PDB file of C-alpha atoms in Angstrom:
ATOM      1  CA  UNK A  98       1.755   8.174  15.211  1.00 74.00           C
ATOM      2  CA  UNK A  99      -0.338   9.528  11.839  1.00 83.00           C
ATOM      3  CA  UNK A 100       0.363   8.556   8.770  1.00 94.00           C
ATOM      4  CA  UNK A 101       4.118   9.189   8.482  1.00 91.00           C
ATOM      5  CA  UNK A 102       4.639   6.604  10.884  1.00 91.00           C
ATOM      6  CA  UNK A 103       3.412   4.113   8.368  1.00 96.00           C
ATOM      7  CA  UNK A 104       4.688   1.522   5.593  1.00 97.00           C
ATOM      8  CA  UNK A 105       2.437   2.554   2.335  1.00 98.00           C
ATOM      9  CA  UNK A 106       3.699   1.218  -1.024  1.00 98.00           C
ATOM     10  CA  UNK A 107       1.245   2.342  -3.554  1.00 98.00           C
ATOM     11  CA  UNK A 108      -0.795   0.060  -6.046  1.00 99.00           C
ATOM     12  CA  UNK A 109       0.160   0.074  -9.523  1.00 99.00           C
ATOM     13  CA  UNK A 110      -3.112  -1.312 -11.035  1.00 98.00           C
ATOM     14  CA  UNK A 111      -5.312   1.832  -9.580  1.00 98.00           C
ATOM     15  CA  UNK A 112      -2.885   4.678  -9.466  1.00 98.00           C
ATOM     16  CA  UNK A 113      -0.642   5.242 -12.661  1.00 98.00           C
ATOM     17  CA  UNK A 114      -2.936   3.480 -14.994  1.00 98.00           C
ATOM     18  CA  UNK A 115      -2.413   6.508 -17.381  1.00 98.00           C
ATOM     19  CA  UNK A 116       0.579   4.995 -17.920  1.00 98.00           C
ATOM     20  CA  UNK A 117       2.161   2.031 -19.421  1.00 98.00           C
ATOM     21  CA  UNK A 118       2.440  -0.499 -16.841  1.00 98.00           C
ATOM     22  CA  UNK A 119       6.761  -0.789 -17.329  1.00 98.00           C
ATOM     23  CA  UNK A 120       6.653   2.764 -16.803  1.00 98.00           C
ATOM     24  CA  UNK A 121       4.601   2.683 -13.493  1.00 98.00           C
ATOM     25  CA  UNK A 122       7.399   1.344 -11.114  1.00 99.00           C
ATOM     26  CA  UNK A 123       9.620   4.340 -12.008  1.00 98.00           C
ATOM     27  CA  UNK A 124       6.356   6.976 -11.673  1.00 98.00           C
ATOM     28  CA  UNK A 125       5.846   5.427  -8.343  1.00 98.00           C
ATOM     29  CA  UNK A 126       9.369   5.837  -7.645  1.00 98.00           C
ATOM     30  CA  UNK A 127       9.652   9.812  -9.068  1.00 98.00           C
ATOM     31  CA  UNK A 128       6.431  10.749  -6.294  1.00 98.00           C
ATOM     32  CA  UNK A 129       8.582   9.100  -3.917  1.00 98.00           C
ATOM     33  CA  UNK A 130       7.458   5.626  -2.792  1.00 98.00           C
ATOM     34  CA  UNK A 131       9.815   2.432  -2.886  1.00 98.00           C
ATOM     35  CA  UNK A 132       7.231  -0.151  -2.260  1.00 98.00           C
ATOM     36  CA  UNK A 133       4.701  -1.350  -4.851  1.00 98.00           C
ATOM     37  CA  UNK A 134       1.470  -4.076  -5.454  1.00 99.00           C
ATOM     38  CA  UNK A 135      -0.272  -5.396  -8.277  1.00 98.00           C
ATOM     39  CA  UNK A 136      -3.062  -6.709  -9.593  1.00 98.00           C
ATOM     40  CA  UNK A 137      -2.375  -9.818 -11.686  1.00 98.00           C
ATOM     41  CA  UNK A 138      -1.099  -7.521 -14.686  1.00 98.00           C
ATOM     42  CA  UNK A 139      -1.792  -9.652 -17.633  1.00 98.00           C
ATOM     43  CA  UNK A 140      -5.868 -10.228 -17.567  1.00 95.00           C
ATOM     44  CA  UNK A 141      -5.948 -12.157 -20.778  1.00 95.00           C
ATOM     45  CA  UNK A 142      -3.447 -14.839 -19.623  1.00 98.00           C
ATOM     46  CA  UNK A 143      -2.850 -16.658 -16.545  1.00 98.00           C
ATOM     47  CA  UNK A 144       0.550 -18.038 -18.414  1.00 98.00           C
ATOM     48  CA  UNK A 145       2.256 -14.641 -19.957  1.00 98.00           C
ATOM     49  CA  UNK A 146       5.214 -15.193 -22.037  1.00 98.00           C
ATOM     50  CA  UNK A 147       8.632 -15.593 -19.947  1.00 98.00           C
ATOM     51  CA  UNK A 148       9.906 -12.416 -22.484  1.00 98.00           C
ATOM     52  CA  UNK A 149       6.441 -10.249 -20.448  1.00 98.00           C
ATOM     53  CA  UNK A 150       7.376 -11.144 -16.459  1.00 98.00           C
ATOM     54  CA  UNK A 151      11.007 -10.267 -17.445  1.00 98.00           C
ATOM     55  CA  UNK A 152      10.248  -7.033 -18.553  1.00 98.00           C
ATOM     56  CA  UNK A 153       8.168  -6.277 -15.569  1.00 99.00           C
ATOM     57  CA  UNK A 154      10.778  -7.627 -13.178  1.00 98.00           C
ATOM     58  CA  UNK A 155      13.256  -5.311 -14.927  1.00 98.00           C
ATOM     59  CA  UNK A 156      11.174  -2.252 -14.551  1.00 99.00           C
ATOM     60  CA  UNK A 157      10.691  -2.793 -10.835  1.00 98.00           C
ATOM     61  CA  UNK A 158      14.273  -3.512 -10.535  1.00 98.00           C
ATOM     62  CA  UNK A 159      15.295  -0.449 -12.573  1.00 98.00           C
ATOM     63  CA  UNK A 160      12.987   1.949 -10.254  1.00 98.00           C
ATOM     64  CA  UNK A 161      14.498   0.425  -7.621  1.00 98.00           C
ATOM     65  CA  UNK A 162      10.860  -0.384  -6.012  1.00 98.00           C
ATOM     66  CA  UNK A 163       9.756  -3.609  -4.163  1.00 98.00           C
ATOM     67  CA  UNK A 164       6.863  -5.874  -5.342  1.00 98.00           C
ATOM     68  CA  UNK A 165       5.286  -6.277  -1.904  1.00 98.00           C
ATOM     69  CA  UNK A 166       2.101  -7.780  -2.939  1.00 99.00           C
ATOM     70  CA  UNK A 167       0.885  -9.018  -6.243  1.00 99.00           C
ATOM     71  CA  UNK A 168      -2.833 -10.748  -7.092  1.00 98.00           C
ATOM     72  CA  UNK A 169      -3.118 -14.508  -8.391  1.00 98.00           C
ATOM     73  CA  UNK A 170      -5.157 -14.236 -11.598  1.00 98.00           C
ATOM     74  CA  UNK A 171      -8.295 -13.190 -11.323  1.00 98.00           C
ATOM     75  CA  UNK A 172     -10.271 -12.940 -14.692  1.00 98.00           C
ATOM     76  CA  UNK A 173     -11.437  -9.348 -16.041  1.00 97.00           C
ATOM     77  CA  UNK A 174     -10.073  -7.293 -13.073  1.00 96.00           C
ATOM     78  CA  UNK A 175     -10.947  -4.408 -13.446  1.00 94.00           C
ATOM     79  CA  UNK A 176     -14.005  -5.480 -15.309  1.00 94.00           C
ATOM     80  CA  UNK A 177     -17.401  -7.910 -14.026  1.00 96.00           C
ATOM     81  CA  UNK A 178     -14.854 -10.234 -12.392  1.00 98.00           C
ATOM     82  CA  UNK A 179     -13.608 -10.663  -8.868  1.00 98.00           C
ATOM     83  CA  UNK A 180     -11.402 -13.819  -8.618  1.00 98.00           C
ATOM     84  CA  UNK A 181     -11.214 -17.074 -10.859  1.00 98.00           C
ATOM     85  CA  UNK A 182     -10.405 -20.213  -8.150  1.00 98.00           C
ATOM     86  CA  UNK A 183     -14.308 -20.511  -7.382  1.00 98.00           C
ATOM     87  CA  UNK A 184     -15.269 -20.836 -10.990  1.00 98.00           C
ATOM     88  CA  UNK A 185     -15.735 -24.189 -11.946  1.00 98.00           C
ATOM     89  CA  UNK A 186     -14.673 -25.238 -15.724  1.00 98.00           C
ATOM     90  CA  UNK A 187     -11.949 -22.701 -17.286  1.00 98.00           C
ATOM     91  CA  UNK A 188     -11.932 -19.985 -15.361  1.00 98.00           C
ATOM     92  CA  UNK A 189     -10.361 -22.632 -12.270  1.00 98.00           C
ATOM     93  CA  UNK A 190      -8.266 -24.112 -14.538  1.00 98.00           C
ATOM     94  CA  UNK A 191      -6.805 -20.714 -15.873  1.00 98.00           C
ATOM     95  CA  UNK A 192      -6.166 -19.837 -12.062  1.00 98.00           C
ATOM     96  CA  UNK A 193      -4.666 -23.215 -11.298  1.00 98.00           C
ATOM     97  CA  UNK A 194      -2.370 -22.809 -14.180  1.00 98.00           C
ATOM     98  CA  UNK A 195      -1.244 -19.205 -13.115  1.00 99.00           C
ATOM     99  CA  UNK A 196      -0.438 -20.564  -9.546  1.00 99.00           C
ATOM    100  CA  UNK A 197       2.965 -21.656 -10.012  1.00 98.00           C
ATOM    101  CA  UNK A 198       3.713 -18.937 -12.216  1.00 98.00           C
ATOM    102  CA  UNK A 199       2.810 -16.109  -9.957  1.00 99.00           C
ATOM    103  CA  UNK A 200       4.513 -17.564  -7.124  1.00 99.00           C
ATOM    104  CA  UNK A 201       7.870 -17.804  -9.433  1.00 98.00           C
ATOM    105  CA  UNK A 202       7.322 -14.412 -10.472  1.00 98.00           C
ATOM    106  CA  UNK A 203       6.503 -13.141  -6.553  1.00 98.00           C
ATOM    107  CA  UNK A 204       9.816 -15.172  -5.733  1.00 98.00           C
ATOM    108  CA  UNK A 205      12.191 -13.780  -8.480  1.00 98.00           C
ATOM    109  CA  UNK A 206      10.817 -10.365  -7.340  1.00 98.00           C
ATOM    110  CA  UNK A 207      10.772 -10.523  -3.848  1.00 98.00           C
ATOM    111  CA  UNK A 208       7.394 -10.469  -2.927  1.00 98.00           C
ATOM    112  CA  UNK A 209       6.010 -11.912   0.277  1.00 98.00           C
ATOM    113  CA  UNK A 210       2.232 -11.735  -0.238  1.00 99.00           C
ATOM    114  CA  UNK A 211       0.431 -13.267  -2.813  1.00 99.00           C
ATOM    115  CA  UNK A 212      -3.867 -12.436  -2.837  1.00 99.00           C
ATOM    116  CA  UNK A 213      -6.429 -14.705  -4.100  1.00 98.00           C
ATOM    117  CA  UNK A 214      -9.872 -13.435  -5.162  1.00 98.00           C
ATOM    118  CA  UNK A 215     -12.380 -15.874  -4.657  1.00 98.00           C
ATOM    119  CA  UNK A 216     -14.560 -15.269  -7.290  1.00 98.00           C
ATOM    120  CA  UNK A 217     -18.391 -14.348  -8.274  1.00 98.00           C
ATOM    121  CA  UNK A 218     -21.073 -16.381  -7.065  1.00 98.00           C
ATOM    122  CA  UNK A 219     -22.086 -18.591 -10.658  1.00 98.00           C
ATOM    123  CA  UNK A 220     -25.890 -18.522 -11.272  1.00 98.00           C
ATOM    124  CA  UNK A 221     -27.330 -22.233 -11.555  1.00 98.00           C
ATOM    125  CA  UNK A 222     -24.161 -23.875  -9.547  1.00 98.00           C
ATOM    126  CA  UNK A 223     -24.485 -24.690  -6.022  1.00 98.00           C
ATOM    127  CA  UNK A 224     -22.435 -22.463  -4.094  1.00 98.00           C
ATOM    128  CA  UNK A 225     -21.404 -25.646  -1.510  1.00 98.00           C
ATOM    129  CA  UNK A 226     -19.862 -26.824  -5.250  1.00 98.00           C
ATOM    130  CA  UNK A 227     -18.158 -23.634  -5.271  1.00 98.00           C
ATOM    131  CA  UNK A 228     -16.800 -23.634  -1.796  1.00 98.00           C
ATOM    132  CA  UNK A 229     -15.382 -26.833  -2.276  1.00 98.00           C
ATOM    133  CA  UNK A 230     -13.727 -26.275  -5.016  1.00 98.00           C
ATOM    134  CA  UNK A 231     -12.310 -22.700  -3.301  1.00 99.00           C
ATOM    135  CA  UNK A 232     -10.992 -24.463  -0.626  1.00 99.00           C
ATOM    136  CA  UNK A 233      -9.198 -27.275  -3.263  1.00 98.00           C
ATOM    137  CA  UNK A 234      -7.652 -24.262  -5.179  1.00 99.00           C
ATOM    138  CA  UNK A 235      -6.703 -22.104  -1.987  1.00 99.00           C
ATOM    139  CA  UNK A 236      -4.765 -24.922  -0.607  1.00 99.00           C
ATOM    140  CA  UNK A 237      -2.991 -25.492  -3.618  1.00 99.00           C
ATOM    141  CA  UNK A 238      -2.205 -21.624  -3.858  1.00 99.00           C
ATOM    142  CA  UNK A 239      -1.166 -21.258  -0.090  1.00 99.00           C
ATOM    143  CA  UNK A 240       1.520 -24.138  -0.753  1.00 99.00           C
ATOM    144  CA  UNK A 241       2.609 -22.209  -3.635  1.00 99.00           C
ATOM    145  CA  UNK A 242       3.209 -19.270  -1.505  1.00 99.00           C
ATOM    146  CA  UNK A 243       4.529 -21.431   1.108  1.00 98.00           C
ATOM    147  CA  UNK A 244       7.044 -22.654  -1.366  1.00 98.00           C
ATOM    148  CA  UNK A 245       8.504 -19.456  -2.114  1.00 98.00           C
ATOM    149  CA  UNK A 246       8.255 -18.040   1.498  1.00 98.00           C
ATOM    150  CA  UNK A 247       5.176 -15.854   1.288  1.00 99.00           C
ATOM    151  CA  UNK A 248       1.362 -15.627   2.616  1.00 99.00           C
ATOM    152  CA  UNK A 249      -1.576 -16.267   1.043  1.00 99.00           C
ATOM    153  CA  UNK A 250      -4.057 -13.427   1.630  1.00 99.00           C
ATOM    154  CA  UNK A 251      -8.029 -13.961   1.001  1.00 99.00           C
ATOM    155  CA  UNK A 252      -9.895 -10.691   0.945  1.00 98.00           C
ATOM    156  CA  UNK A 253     -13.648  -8.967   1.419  1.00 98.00           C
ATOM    157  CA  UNK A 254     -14.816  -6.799  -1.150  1.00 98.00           C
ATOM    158  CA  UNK A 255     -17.924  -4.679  -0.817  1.00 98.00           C
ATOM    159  CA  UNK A 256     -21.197  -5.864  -1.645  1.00 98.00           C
ATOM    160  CA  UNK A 257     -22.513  -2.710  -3.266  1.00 98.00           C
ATOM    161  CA  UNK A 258     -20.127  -2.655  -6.064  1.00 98.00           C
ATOM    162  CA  UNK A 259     -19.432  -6.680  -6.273  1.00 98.00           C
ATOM    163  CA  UNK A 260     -23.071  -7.707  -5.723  1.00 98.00           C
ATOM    164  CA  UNK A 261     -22.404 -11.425  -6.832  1.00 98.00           C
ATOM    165  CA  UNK A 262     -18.639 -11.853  -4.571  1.00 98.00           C
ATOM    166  CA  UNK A 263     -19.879 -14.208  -1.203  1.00 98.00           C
ATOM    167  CA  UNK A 264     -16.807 -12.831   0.733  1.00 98.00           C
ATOM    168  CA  UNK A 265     -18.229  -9.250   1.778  1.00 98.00           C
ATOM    169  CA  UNK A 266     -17.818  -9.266   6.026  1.00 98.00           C
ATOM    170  CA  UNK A 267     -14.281  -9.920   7.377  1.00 98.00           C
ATOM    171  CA  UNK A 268     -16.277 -12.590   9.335  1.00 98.00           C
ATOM    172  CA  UNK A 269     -17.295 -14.979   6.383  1.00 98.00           C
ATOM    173  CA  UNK A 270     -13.119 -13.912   5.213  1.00 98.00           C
ATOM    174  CA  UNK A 271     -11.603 -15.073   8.116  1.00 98.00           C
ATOM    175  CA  UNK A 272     -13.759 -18.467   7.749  1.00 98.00           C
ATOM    176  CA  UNK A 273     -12.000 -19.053   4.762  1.00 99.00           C
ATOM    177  CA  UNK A 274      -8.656 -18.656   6.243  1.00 98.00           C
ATOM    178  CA  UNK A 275      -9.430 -20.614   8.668  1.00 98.00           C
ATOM    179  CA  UNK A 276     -10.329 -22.920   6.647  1.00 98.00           C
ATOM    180  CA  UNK A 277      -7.189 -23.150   4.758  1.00 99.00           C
ATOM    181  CA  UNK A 278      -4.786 -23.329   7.245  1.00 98.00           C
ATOM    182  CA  UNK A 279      -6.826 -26.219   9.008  1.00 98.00           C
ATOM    183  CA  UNK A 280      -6.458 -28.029   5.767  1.00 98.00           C
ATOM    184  CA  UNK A 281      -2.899 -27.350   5.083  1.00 98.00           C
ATOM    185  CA  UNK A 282      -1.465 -27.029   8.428  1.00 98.00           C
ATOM    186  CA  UNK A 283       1.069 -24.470   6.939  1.00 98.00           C
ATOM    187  CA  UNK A 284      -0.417 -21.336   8.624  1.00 98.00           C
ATOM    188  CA  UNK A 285       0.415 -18.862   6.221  1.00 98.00           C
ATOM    189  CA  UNK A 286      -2.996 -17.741   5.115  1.00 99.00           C
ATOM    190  CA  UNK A 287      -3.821 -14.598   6.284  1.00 99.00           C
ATOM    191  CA  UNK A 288      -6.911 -11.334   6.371  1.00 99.00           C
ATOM    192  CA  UNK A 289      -6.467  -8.790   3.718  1.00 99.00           C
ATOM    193  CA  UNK A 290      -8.197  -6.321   5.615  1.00 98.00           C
ATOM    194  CA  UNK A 291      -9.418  -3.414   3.127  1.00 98.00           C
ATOM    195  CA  UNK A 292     -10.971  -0.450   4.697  1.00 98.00           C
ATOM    196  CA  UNK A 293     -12.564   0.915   2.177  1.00 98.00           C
ATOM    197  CA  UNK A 294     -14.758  -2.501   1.217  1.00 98.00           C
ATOM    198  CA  UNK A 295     -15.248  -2.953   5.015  1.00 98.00           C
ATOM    199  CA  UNK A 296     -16.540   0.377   5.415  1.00 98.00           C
ATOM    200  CA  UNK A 297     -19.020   0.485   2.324  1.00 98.00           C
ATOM    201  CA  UNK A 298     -20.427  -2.971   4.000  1.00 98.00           C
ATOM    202  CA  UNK A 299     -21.166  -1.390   7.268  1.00 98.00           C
ATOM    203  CA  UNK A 300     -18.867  -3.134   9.290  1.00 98.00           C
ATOM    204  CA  UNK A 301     -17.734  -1.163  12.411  1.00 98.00           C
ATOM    205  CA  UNK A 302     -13.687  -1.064  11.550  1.00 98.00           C
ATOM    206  CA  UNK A 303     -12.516  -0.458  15.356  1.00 98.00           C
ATOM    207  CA  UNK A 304     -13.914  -3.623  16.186  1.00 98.00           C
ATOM    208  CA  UNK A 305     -12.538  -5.328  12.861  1.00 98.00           C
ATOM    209  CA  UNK A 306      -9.503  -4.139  14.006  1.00 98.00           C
ATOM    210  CA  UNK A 307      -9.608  -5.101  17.167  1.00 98.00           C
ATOM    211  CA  UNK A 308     -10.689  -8.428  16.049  1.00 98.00           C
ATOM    212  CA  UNK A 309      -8.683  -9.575  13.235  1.00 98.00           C
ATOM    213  CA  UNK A 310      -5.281  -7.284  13.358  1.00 98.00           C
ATOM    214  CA  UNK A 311      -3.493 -10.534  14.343  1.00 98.00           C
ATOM    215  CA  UNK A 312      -4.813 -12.343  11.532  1.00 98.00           C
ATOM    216  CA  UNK A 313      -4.187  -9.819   8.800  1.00 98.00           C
ATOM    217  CA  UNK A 314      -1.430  -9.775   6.413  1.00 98.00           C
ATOM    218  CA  UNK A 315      -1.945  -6.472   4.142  1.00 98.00           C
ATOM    219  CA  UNK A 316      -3.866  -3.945   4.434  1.00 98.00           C
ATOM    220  CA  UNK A 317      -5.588  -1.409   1.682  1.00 99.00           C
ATOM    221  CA  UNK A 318      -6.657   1.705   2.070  1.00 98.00           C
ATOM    222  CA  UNK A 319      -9.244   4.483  -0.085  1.00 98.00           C
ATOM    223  CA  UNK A 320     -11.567   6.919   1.421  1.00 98.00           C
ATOM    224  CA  UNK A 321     -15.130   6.775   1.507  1.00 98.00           C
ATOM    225  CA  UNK A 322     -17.371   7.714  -0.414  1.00 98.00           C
ATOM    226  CA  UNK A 323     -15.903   7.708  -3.456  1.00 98.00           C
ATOM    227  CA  UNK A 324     -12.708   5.711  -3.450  1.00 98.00           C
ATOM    228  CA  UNK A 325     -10.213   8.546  -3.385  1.00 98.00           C
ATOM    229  CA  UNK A 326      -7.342   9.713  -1.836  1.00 98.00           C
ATOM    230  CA  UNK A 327      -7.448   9.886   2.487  1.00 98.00           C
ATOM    231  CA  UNK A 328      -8.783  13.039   3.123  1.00 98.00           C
ATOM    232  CA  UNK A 329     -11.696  12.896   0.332  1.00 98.00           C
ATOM    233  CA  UNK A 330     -14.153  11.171   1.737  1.00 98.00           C
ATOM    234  CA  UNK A 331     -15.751  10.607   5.482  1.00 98.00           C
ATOM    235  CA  UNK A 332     -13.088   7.595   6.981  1.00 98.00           C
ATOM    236  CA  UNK A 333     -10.895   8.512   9.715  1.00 98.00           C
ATOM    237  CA  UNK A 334      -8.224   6.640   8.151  1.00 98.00           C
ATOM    238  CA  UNK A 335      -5.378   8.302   9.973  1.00 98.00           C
ATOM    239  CA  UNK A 336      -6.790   7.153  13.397  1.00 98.00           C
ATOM    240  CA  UNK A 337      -7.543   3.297  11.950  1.00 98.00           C
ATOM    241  CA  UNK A 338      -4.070   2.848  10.979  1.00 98.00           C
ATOM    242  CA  UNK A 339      -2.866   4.024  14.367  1.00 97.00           C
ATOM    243  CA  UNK A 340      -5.766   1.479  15.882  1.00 98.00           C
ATOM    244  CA  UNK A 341      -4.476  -1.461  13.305  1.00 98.00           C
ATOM    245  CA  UNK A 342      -0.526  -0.180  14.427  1.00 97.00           C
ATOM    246  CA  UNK A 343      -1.582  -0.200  18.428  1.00 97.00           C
ATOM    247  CA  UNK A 344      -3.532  -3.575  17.591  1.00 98.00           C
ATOM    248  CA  UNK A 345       0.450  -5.195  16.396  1.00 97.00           C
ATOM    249  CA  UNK A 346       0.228  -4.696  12.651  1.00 98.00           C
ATOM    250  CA  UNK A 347       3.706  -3.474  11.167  1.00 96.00           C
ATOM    251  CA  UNK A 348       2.724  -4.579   7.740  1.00 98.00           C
ATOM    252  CA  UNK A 349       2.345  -2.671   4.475  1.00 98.00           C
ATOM    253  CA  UNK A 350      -0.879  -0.406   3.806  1.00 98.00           C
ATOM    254  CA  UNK A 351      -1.189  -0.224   0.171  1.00 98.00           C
ATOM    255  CA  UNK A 352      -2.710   2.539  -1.163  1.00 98.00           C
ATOM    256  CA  UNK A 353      -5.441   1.208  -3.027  1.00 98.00           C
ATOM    257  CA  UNK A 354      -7.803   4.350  -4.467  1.00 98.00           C
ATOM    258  CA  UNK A 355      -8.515   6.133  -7.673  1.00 98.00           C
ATOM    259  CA  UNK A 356      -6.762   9.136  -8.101  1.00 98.00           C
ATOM    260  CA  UNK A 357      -9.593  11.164  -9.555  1.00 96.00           C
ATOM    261  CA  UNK A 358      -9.792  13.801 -12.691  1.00 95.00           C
ATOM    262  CA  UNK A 359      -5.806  14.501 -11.740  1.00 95.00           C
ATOM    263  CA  UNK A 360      -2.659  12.491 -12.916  1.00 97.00           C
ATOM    264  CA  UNK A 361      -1.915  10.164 -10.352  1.00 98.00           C
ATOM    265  CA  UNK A 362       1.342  11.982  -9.175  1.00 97.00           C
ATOM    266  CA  UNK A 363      -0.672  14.784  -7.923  1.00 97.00           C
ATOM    267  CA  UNK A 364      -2.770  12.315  -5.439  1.00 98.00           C
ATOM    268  CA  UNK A 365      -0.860  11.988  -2.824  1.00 98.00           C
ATOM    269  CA  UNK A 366      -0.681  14.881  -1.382  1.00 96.00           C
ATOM    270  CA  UNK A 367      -1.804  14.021   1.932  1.00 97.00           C
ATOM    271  CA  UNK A 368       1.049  12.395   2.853  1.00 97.00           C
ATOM    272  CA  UNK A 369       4.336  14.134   3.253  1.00 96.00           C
ATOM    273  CA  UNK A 370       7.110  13.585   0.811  1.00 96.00           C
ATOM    274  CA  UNK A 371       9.701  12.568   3.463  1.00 94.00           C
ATOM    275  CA  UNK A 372       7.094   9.235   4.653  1.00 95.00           C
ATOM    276  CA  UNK A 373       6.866   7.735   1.251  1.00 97.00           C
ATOM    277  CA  UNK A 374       9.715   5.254   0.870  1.00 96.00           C
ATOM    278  CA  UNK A 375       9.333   1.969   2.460  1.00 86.00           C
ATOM    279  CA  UNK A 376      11.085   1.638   5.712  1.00 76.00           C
TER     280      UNK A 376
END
């Protein structure tokens, strides 16, 4: 049990920002890990140039690292954003039009999980508009991932830091899921269950665990306070992984936290060299 006995791939829109992102997959790959997750990369554009997803898919290919989860677009992320599909007007029509494309992309690179952030709550719109039209764009995104044989994941974030996302208890997360798959019938939504958010809300993570393991699909990790690397902050994160591992999760636990005032390649020293690459 511990860490070691883990999958981890790390993210590549929080750790190795200093770089380029084509030269992330092969940093990744020089500190050791095969397995890797992104953010949607291009926050501009929910439609990047066929020449730009090329490229990337090259670089992952060439470090010889697996996409293993990647985000539908999402607006500014990182910036005041948290998710485009509950934004009525352009901001749901930018993510509809990315949906196809990131699940060609995810397919073409191999990636199983696909994560949709819902979105800020919109002053002056009713948020029963906003739910609605969640629910119209999730179901559209989770037969996209269907399509291309991968899971949908919805995800809490933390209230403290995204004051204005509705989706901060793995409670009101889990509605939506269930709420998806009832309306599909396809099944493949699932929990991304992010310690770090769940523990800056409060939420007692044993029970979460207990809870929800079955319905999770990915799983993030940072330490708390602060957002760092295990082993700076408070969480017991070695013990919750072993909880979520005892609980039947064998899924990936992407490493999701800021490296600090170091390059990125020095932040993982908590976990030994030999328990990096995927298994």
């Amino acid at each position: 049990m511990g860490y070691p006995d883990q999958r981890f791939d790390v993210n590549l829109s929080i750790l190795f920002t200093e770089l380029p992102l084509l030269e992330r997959p092969a940093a990744a790959a020089a500190a050791g890990f095969s397995a890797v997750e992104l953010w949607w990369p291009w926050i501009e554009t929910p439609t990047p140039i066929r020449a730009e997803l090329d490229a990337l898919k090259k670089a992952l290919d060439d470090a010889g690292t697996q996409l293993v989860g990647l985000n539908f677009y999402a607006g500014q992320l990182p910036g005041p954003d948290r998710g485009a599909l509950s934004v009525p007007g352009e901001e749901s029509d930018r993510f509809r039009e990315n949906i196809e494309v990131a699940a060609d992309f995810a397919a073409s690179a191999g990636c199983k999980a696909l994560n949709a952030l819902y979105g800020n709550r919109v002053e002056g719109v009713d948020p029963q508009t906003q739910d609605a039209l969640a629910l119209e764009n999730l179901v559209l995104a989770a037969r996209a991932a269907d399509r291309v044989g991968a899971i949908l994941l919805v995800e809490t974030l933390n209230k403290p830091e995204s004051p204005l996302y509705p989706l901060v208890s793995a409670r009101a997360a889990i509605e939506v899921v269930d709420k998806v798959n009832a309306a599909t019938g396809l099944g493949n939504a699932k929990f991304l269950l992010d310690l770090y958010h769940l523990s800056m809300n409060g939420e007692d993570l044993s029970q979460v665990i207990k809870a929800y393991a079955a319905r999770t699909g990915h799983v993030q990790i940072a330490d708390n306070p602060g957002r760092g690397a295990p082993g700076t902050g408070t969480l017991p994160l070695e013990r919750l992984l072993d909880e979520l591992k005892d609980a039947g999760y064998a899924g990936w636990v992407g490493l999701e936290y800021k490296p600090g005032d170091r390059p990125s390649a020095e932040a993982f020293d908590w976990l030994p060299v030999s328990a990096r690459a995927a298994r």
